[in-house]
Amino acid sequence: MAANIPQRPAETAPRISPSAEGSTTRGTQSPGTVMIYKVSVERCIACGKCELACAFAHGSEGQPAKTRINIFRRGPELGTPVVCFQCHDAACVAICPTEALVRNAATGAIDVVYERCIVCRMCVAACPFGNMQWDEPYHRVAKCDLCGGSPQCVPFCPTGALQYVPGDEAAQRPEPLVRGTS
Amino acid sequence: MVTMTIDGQQVRAREGAYLLEVARSAGIEIPTLCHHDALEPYGGCRLCLVDVTREEWGGWCKMVVSCQYPAEDGLIVMTATERVVETRRVVLDLLLARCPETPLVQRLAREHGIEATSYARNPEPTDCILCALCTRVCDHIGVSAIATVDRGVGREIAPPFHEAPPDCIGCLSCAEVCPTGFITFTSSERARTIWGKSFTMLRCPSCGRAHITVEQAEHYAGRGGVPRSYFETCDACKRRGMADTFRRIAAGVAPVSVAG
């Protein structure tokens, strides 16, 4: 049973993040409304509140290093948040030998069914974006599950770099963030 | 869908579902040692025994392993009859004789009212309960490096000929799934050892961190139909690479839309 991993992972990214807004993730909150988890890289000030919110929401002992959303800091108040894209044709799902990774029809997220997980960690190795992580405190794999349709990082983001918005709003280009001159 | 009765409770079940799964989803707990939701039923531990009967059987009932007995319309299942409980006690009593020093077995036995085994204690105590979770997990991963060998009292889990298994990829899943910690291993940044086989760790070309074994990368590459290099970079460095791609897209350095 050969798993179907995308042959050219580099080209998978733009399909999921088709514009300069950054990455978007599809989900549905209520029937008829497609909700998109939208990341606007331009607006991120690398404050780390999303990482803390995630670490607390998922009980990883509040360790920001064990968060499922990771900010890569590239300068003062400049960051790039990286979080699971919930790929349409996901490598983690394709390689999982026990079908422990399943699409949640309600949220659109790929959820880990821990009862079916045999801890082989193939998904960690297979994700071309590194968004499937190993959570040592809980000794299990961890990925963004959109908090069951209410992402906890979003309300903590002070600049609106992270948003959970209806599909038509997600396509809009984000307002540039007015940054201090100092 | 089929309708049946479990412990007096009317439940509806998917046709072909096994009794254990149906009972558990109805909130009725049945003890197991060899069951795993991801693996095919094995029927090895005999702890999930239940009594089943039907209206037309006139009081006659039979004992079956619930993990391998499919749900049927009109089936009446009893998970804790006197003889079921007594049989479970015998199973645990025997298991405690085999594994007298295993905490999991001790705890389960105590929960069933057994403090010490009534059989002859195994002179060579082992932690292996022969649940075969490890061999089945290994099969699922597509490796099958270990198996149950011999029969009867000599039955054990081992690699072929008790030698370092040539097919083992060192993924440690067997050790992870083992409920008693019988399968031991060592793993460090330099090397990994399990089943008497030593593995060289694959180092991430960016950060130098060892994350998987060379054999794992080769096996995954074969499964996924991608080159081994796909698995060389560690997850943290892949994330960093992704962050850089997004930064370049946002800055207008990289093309906004690459894929068609």
Short mmCIF file of N, CA, C and O in Angstrom, two decimals, chain B residues 111-200:
data_model
loop_
_atom_site.label_atom_id
_atom_site.label_comp_id
_atom_site.label_asym_id
_atom_site.label_seq_id
_atom_site.Cartn_x
_atom_site.Cartn_y
_atom_site.Cartn_z
N GLU B 111 -7.41 -5.81 40.44
CA GLU B 111 -8.75 -5.29 40.16
C GLU B 111 -9.78 -6.42 40.07
O GLU B 111 -10.96 -6.19 40.24
N HIS B 112 -9.30 -7.61 39.76
CA HIS B 112 -10.20 -8.75 39.67
C HIS B 112 -10.09 -9.63 40.92
O HIS B 112 -10.50 -10.79 40.91
N GLY B 113 -9.51 -9.09 41.96
CA GLY B 113 -9.48 -9.78 43.24
C GLY B 113 -8.40 -10.84 43.38
O GLY B 113 -8.51 -11.73 44.22
N ILE B 114 -7.34 -10.76 42.56
CA ILE B 114 -6.26 -11.74 42.69
C ILE B 114 -5.01 -11.03 43.21
O ILE B 114 -4.47 -10.14 42.55
N GLU B 115 -4.58 -11.40 44.37
CA GLU B 115 -3.39 -10.77 44.97
C GLU B 115 -2.13 -11.56 44.57
O GLU B 115 -1.09 -10.99 44.32
N ALA B 116 -2.25 -12.87 44.57
CA ALA B 116 -1.11 -13.72 44.20
C ALA B 116 -1.63 -14.87 43.35
O ALA B 116 -2.77 -15.33 43.52
N THR B 117 -0.80 -15.34 42.45
CA THR B 117 -1.25 -16.40 41.56
C THR B 117 -1.44 -17.71 42.32
O THR B 117 -0.71 -18.02 43.26
N SER B 118 -2.44 -18.47 41.88
CA SER B 118 -2.66 -19.76 42.53
C SER B 118 -1.94 -20.87 41.77
O SER B 118 -2.00 -22.04 42.15
N TYR B 119 -1.28 -20.51 40.68
CA TYR B 119 -0.52 -21.49 39.90
C TYR B 119 0.97 -21.38 40.27
O TYR B 119 1.36 -20.49 41.02
N ALA B 120 1.77 -22.25 39.69
CA ALA B 120 3.21 -22.21 39.94
C ALA B 120 3.79 -20.96 39.30
O ALA B 120 3.55 -20.69 38.12
N ARG B 121 4.51 -20.19 40.08
CA ARG B 121 5.09 -18.94 39.61
C ARG B 121 6.18 -19.25 38.59
O ARG B 121 6.98 -20.17 38.78
N ASN B 122 6.19 -18.48 37.51
CA ASN B 122 7.19 -18.66 36.47
C ASN B 122 8.59 -18.47 37.07
O ASN B 122 8.89 -17.41 37.62
N PRO B 123 9.46 -19.49 36.98
CA PRO B 123 10.80 -19.32 37.56
C PRO B 123 11.63 -18.27 36.84
O PRO B 123 12.59 -17.75 37.40
N GLU B 124 11.26 -17.99 35.59
CA GLU B 124 11.97 -16.93 34.85
C GLU B 124 10.95 -15.85 34.47
O GLU B 124 10.45 -15.83 33.34
N PRO B 125 10.64 -14.96 35.40
CA PRO B 125 9.58 -13.97 35.13
C PRO B 125 9.90 -13.14 33.89
O PRO B 125 11.04 -12.77 33.65
N THR B 126 8.86 -12.91 33.12
CA THR B 126 9.01 -12.08 31.92
C THR B 126 7.97 -10.98 31.97
O THR B 126 6.98 -11.08 32.70
N ASP B 127 8.18 -9.93 31.19
CA ASP B 127 7.19 -8.87 31.09
C ASP B 127 6.33 -9.04 29.85
O ASP B 127 5.39 -8.30 29.64
N CYS B 128 6.68 -10.01 29.01
CA CYS B 128 5.94 -10.18 27.76
C CYS B 128 4.66 -10.97 28.02
O CYS B 128 4.69 -12.09 28.53
N ILE B 129 3.51 -10.36 27.65
CA ILE B 129 2.22 -11.03 27.84
C ILE B 129 1.72 -11.66 26.54
O ILE B 129 0.59 -12.12 26.47
N LEU B 130 2.55 -11.66 25.50
CA LEU B 130 2.23 -12.26 24.19
C LEU B 130 0.97 -11.66 23.56
O LEU B 130 0.19 -12.36 22.92
N CYS B 131 0.78 -10.35 23.76
CA CYS B 131 -0.40 -9.70 23.17
C CYS B 131 -0.21 -9.48 21.68
O CYS B 131 -1.18 -9.19 20.97
N ALA B 132 1.05 -9.55 21.23
CA ALA B 132 1.38 -9.39 19.80
C ALA B 132 1.05 -8.01 19.23
O ALA B 132 0.92 -7.86 18.02
N LEU B 133 0.88 -7.02 20.12
CA LEU B 133 0.68 -5.66 19.61
C LEU B 133 1.90 -5.24 18.79
O LEU B 133 1.78 -4.63 17.74
N CYS B 134 3.08 -5.62 19.28
CA CYS B 134 4.33 -5.22 18.62
C CYS B 134 4.44 -5.82 17.22
O CYS B 134 4.77 -5.12 16.26
N THR B 135 4.13 -7.09 17.08
CA THR B 135 4.28 -7.72 15.76
C THR B 135 3.23 -7.18 14.79
O THR B 135 3.51 -6.99 13.61
N ARG B 136 2.04 -6.89 15.31
CA ARG B 136 0.99 -6.38 14.42
C ARG B 136 1.28 -4.95 13.99
O ARG B 136 1.02 -4.56 12.86
N VAL B 137 1.83 -4.15 14.93
CA VAL B 137 2.23 -2.80 14.57
C VAL B 137 3.32 -2.84 13.51
O VAL B 137 3.30 -2.09 12.53
N CYS B 138 4.27 -3.75 13.69
CA CYS B 138 5.38 -3.88 12.75
C CYS B 138 4.85 -4.27 11.37
O CYS B 138 5.31 -3.75 10.36
N ASP B 139 3.85 -5.14 11.34
CA ASP B 139 3.23 -5.51 10.07
C ASP B 139 2.57 -4.31 9.41
O ASP B 139 2.66 -4.11 8.20
N HIS B 140 1.89 -3.48 10.22
CA HIS B 140 1.19 -2.31 9.68
C HIS B 140 2.16 -1.32 9.06
O HIS B 140 1.84 -0.65 8.08
N ILE B 141 3.32 -1.20 9.68
CA ILE B 141 4.31 -0.26 9.17
C ILE B 141 4.91 -0.80 7.87
O ILE B 141 5.53 -0.07 7.11
N GLY B 142 4.67 -2.08 7.62
CA GLY B 142 5.16 -2.69 6.39
C GLY B 142 6.56 -3.23 6.51
O GLY B 142 7.29 -3.32 5.53
N VAL B 143 6.94 -3.59 7.75
CA VAL B 143 8.31 -4.06 7.99
C VAL B 143 8.33 -5.55 8.34
O VAL B 143 9.10 -6.32 7.77
N SER B 144 7.47 -5.95 9.29
CA SER B 144 7.39 -7.34 9.75
C SER B 144 8.76 -7.90 10.15
O SER B 144 9.16 -8.97 9.70
N ALA B 145 9.46 -7.16 10.98
CA ALA B 145 10.80 -7.57 11.39
C ALA B 145 10.76 -8.58 12.53
O ALA B 145 11.70 -9.34 12.74
N ILE B 146 9.67 -8.57 13.31
CA ILE B 146 9.56 -9.48 14.44
C ILE B 146 8.27 -10.30 14.31
O ILE B 146 7.36 -9.91 13.58
N ALA B 147 8.23 -11.40 15.03
CA ALA B 147 7.05 -12.28 14.95
C ALA B 147 6.97 -13.10 16.23
O ALA B 147 7.90 -13.12 17.03
N THR B 148 5.83 -13.78 16.39
CA THR B 148 5.76 -14.73 17.49
C THR B 148 6.43 -16.01 16.99
O THR B 148 6.21 -16.44 15.86
N VAL B 149 7.26 -16.60 17.83
CA VAL B 149 7.95 -17.82 17.43
C VAL B 149 7.67 -18.93 18.46
O VAL B 149 7.38 -18.65 19.62
N ASP B 150 7.75 -20.15 18.00
CA ASP B 150 7.47 -21.34 18.81
C ASP B 150 6.01 -21.40 19.25
O ASP B 150 5.24 -20.50 18.98
N ARG B 151 5.68 -22.48 19.95
CA ARG B 151 4.30 -22.67 20.39
C ARG B 151 4.27 -23.05 21.85
O ARG B 151 5.30 -23.37 22.44
N GLY B 152 3.04 -23.00 22.40
CA GLY B 152 2.86 -23.44 23.77
C GLY B 152 3.67 -22.61 24.74
O GLY B 152 3.79 -21.41 24.58
N VAL B 153 4.27 -23.29 25.73
CA VAL B 153 5.00 -22.55 26.77
C VAL B 153 6.24 -21.86 26.22
O VAL B 153 6.75 -20.93 26.80
N GLY B 154 6.73 -22.35 25.08
CA GLY B 154 7.94 -21.76 24.49
C GLY B 154 7.68 -20.55 23.61
O GLY B 154 8.60 -19.94 23.09
N ARG B 155 6.40 -20.21 23.44
CA ARG B 155 6.02 -19.11 22.55
C ARG B 155 6.63 -17.79 23.03
O ARG B 155 6.58 -17.47 24.21
N GLU B 156 7.18 -17.07 22.09
CA GLU B 156 7.76 -15.77 22.45
C GLU B 156 7.78 -14.84 21.24
O GLU B 156 7.52 -15.26 20.12
N ILE B 157 8.07 -13.58 21.53
CA ILE B 157 8.21 -12.58 20.45
C ILE B 157 9.70 -12.46 20.18
O ILE B 157 10.49 -12.23 21.10
N ALA B 158 10.09 -12.60 18.92
CA ALA B 158 11.51 -12.54 18.63
C ALA B 158 11.74 -12.22 17.16
O ALA B 158 10.89 -12.48 16.31
N PRO B 159 12.92 -11.70 16.86
CA PRO B 159 13.30 -11.56 15.46
C PRO B 159 13.70 -12.92 14.91
O PRO B 159 13.96 -13.85 15.68
N PRO B 160 13.75 -13.08 13.59
CA PRO B 160 14.08 -14.39 13.01
C PRO B 160 15.42 -14.93 13.55
O PRO B 160 16.41 -14.20 13.59
N PHE B 161 15.40 -16.18 13.96
CA PHE B 161 16.59 -16.89 14.45
C PHE B 161 17.25 -16.21 15.65
O PHE B 161 18.43 -16.42 15.93
N HIS B 162 16.49 -15.36 16.31
CA HIS B 162 17.03 -14.63 17.47
C HIS B 162 18.27 -13.82 17.13
O HIS B 162 19.13 -13.59 17.97
N GLU B 163 18.35 -13.42 15.89
CA GLU B 163 19.48 -12.58 15.48
C GLU B 163 18.97 -11.16 15.23
O GLU B 163 17.77 -10.94 15.14
N ALA B 164 19.90 -10.24 15.09
CA ALA B 164 19.51 -8.86 14.77
C ALA B 164 18.64 -8.86 13.52
O ALA B 164 19.07 -9.36 12.48
N PRO B 165 17.40 -8.37 13.60
CA PRO B 165 16.48 -8.49 12.46
C PRO B 165 16.92 -7.63 11.27
O PRO B 165 17.03 -6.41 11.40
N PRO B 166 17.17 -8.26 10.14
CA PRO B 166 17.64 -7.47 8.99
C PRO B 166 16.62 -6.46 8.49
O PRO B 166 16.99 -5.43 7.93
N ASP B 167 15.32 -6.74 8.69
CA ASP B 167 14.29 -5.85 8.16
C ASP B 167 13.95 -4.69 9.08
O ASP B 167 13.28 -3.75 8.67
N CYS B 168 14.36 -4.78 10.35
CA CYS B 168 13.98 -3.74 11.33
C CYS B 168 14.54 -2.38 10.89
O CYS B 168 15.67 -2.28 10.45
N ILE B 169 13.69 -1.34 10.99
CA ILE B 169 14.12 0.00 10.59
C ILE B 169 14.39 0.88 11.81
O ILE B 169 14.71 2.05 11.68
N GLY B 170 14.20 0.31 13.00
CA GLY B 170 14.49 1.08 14.21
C GLY B 170 13.52 2.21 14.48
O GLY B 170 13.90 3.24 15.03
N CYS B 171 12.24 2.03 14.13
CA CYS B 171 11.27 3.12 14.33
C CYS B 171 10.77 3.17 15.77
O CYS B 171 10.14 4.15 16.16
N LEU B 172 10.99 2.13 16.53
CA LEU B 172 10.63 2.02 17.94
C LEU B 172 9.13 1.90 18.19
O LEU B 172 8.69 1.96 19.33
N SER B 173 8.33 1.73 17.14
CA SER B 173 6.89 1.63 17.35
C SER B 173 6.50 0.43 18.21
O SER B 173 5.57 0.51 19.01
N CYS B 174 7.24 -0.67 18.06
CA CYS B 174 6.93 -1.86 18.85
C CYS B 174 7.11 -1.56 20.34
O CYS B 174 6.29 -1.96 21.17
N ALA B 175 8.18 -0.83 20.64
CA ALA B 175 8.44 -0.48 22.04
C ALA B 175 7.40 0.51 22.55
O ALA B 175 6.98 0.45 23.71
N GLU B 176 6.98 1.43 21.66
CA GLU B 176 5.98 2.43 22.06
C GLU B 176 4.64 1.78 22.38
O GLU B 176 3.93 2.20 23.29
N VAL B 177 4.28 0.77 21.60
CA VAL B 177 2.95 0.18 21.74
C VAL B 177 2.92 -0.90 22.82
O VAL B 177 1.86 -1.24 23.33
N CYS B 178 4.09 -1.42 23.19
CA CYS B 178 4.17 -2.49 24.19
C CYS B 178 3.57 -2.02 25.51
O CYS B 178 4.02 -1.03 26.08
N PRO B 179 2.53 -2.71 26.01
CA PRO B 179 1.86 -2.21 27.22
C PRO B 179 2.64 -2.45 28.51
O PRO B 179 2.32 -1.87 29.53
N THR B 180 3.66 -3.31 28.47
CA THR B 180 4.36 -3.64 29.71
C THR B 180 5.81 -3.17 29.74
O THR B 180 6.49 -3.38 30.74
N GLY B 181 6.27 -2.58 28.67
CA GLY B 181 7.66 -2.13 28.65
C GLY B 181 8.65 -3.26 28.49
O GLY B 181 9.83 -3.13 28.85
N PHE B 182 8.20 -4.39 27.93
CA PHE B 182 9.08 -5.55 27.74
C PHE B 182 10.15 -5.26 26.70
O PHE B 182 11.29 -5.70 26.81
N ILE B 183 9.77 -4.51 25.67
CA ILE B 183 10.71 -4.23 24.57
C ILE B 183 11.55 -3.02 24.95
O ILE B 183 11.04 -1.92 25.15
N THR B 184 12.84 -3.25 25.08
CA THR B 184 13.72 -2.17 25.49
C THR B 184 14.56 -1.70 24.32
O THR B 184 14.79 -2.43 23.36
N PHE B 185 15.03 -0.47 24.41
CA PHE B 185 15.85 0.10 23.35
C PHE B 185 16.72 1.20 23.95
O PHE B 185 16.47 1.65 25.07
N THR B 186 17.73 1.59 23.20
CA THR B 186 18.50 2.77 23.57
C THR B 186 18.50 3.69 22.36
O THR B 186 18.53 3.23 21.22
N SER B 187 18.42 4.97 22.62
CA SER B 187 18.41 5.92 21.51
C SER B 187 19.10 7.20 21.96
O SER B 187 18.80 7.73 23.02
N SER B 188 20.02 7.65 21.15
CA SER B 188 20.71 8.89 21.45
C SER B 188 20.94 9.64 20.15
O SER B 188 20.52 9.19 19.08
N GLU B 189 21.60 10.76 20.23
CA GLU B 189 21.93 11.54 19.03
C GLU B 189 22.84 10.75 18.09
O GLU B 189 22.89 11.00 16.91
N ARG B 190 23.57 9.79 18.68
CA ARG B 190 24.56 9.08 17.88
C ARG B 190 24.00 7.79 17.28
O ARG B 190 24.19 7.51 16.11
N ALA B 191 23.33 7.02 18.11
CA ALA B 191 22.93 5.69 17.64
C ALA B 191 21.66 5.23 18.32
O ALA B 191 21.21 5.81 19.31
N ARG B 192 21.11 4.18 17.77
CA ARG B 192 19.90 3.60 18.33
C ARG B 192 20.08 2.09 18.30
O ARG B 192 20.66 1.55 17.36
N THR B 193 19.59 1.42 19.34
CA THR B 193 19.67 -0.04 19.39
C THR B 193 18.34 -0.60 19.83
O THR B 193 17.76 -0.13 20.81
N ILE B 194 17.85 -1.57 19.08
CA ILE B 194 16.64 -2.31 19.47
C ILE B 194 16.72 -3.69 18.84
O ILE B 194 17.25 -3.83 17.74
N TRP B 195 16.23 -4.70 19.56
CA TRP B 195 16.26 -6.09 19.09
C TRP B 195 17.69 -6.53 18.73
O TRP B 195 17.89 -7.30 17.78
N GLY B 196 18.66 -5.95 19.42
CA GLY B 196 20.05 -6.34 19.17
C GLY B 196 20.64 -5.78 17.89
O GLY B 196 21.73 -6.16 17.49
N LYS B 197 19.89 -4.87 17.26
CA LYS B 197 20.41 -4.28 16.02
C LYS B 197 20.76 -2.81 16.28
O LYS B 197 20.02 -2.10 16.94
N SER B 198 21.89 -2.40 15.74
CA SER B 198 22.32 -1.01 15.91
C SER B 198 22.03 -0.22 14.66
O SER B 198 22.17 -0.73 13.55
N PHE B 199 21.62 1.02 14.86
CA PHE B 199 21.26 1.87 13.73
C PHE B 199 22.08 3.16 13.77
O PHE B 199 22.39 3.66 14.83
N THR B 200 22.38 3.64 12.58
CA THR B 200 23.02 4.94 12.46
C THR B 200 21.93 5.98 12.30
O THR B 200 20.99 5.78 11.53
#
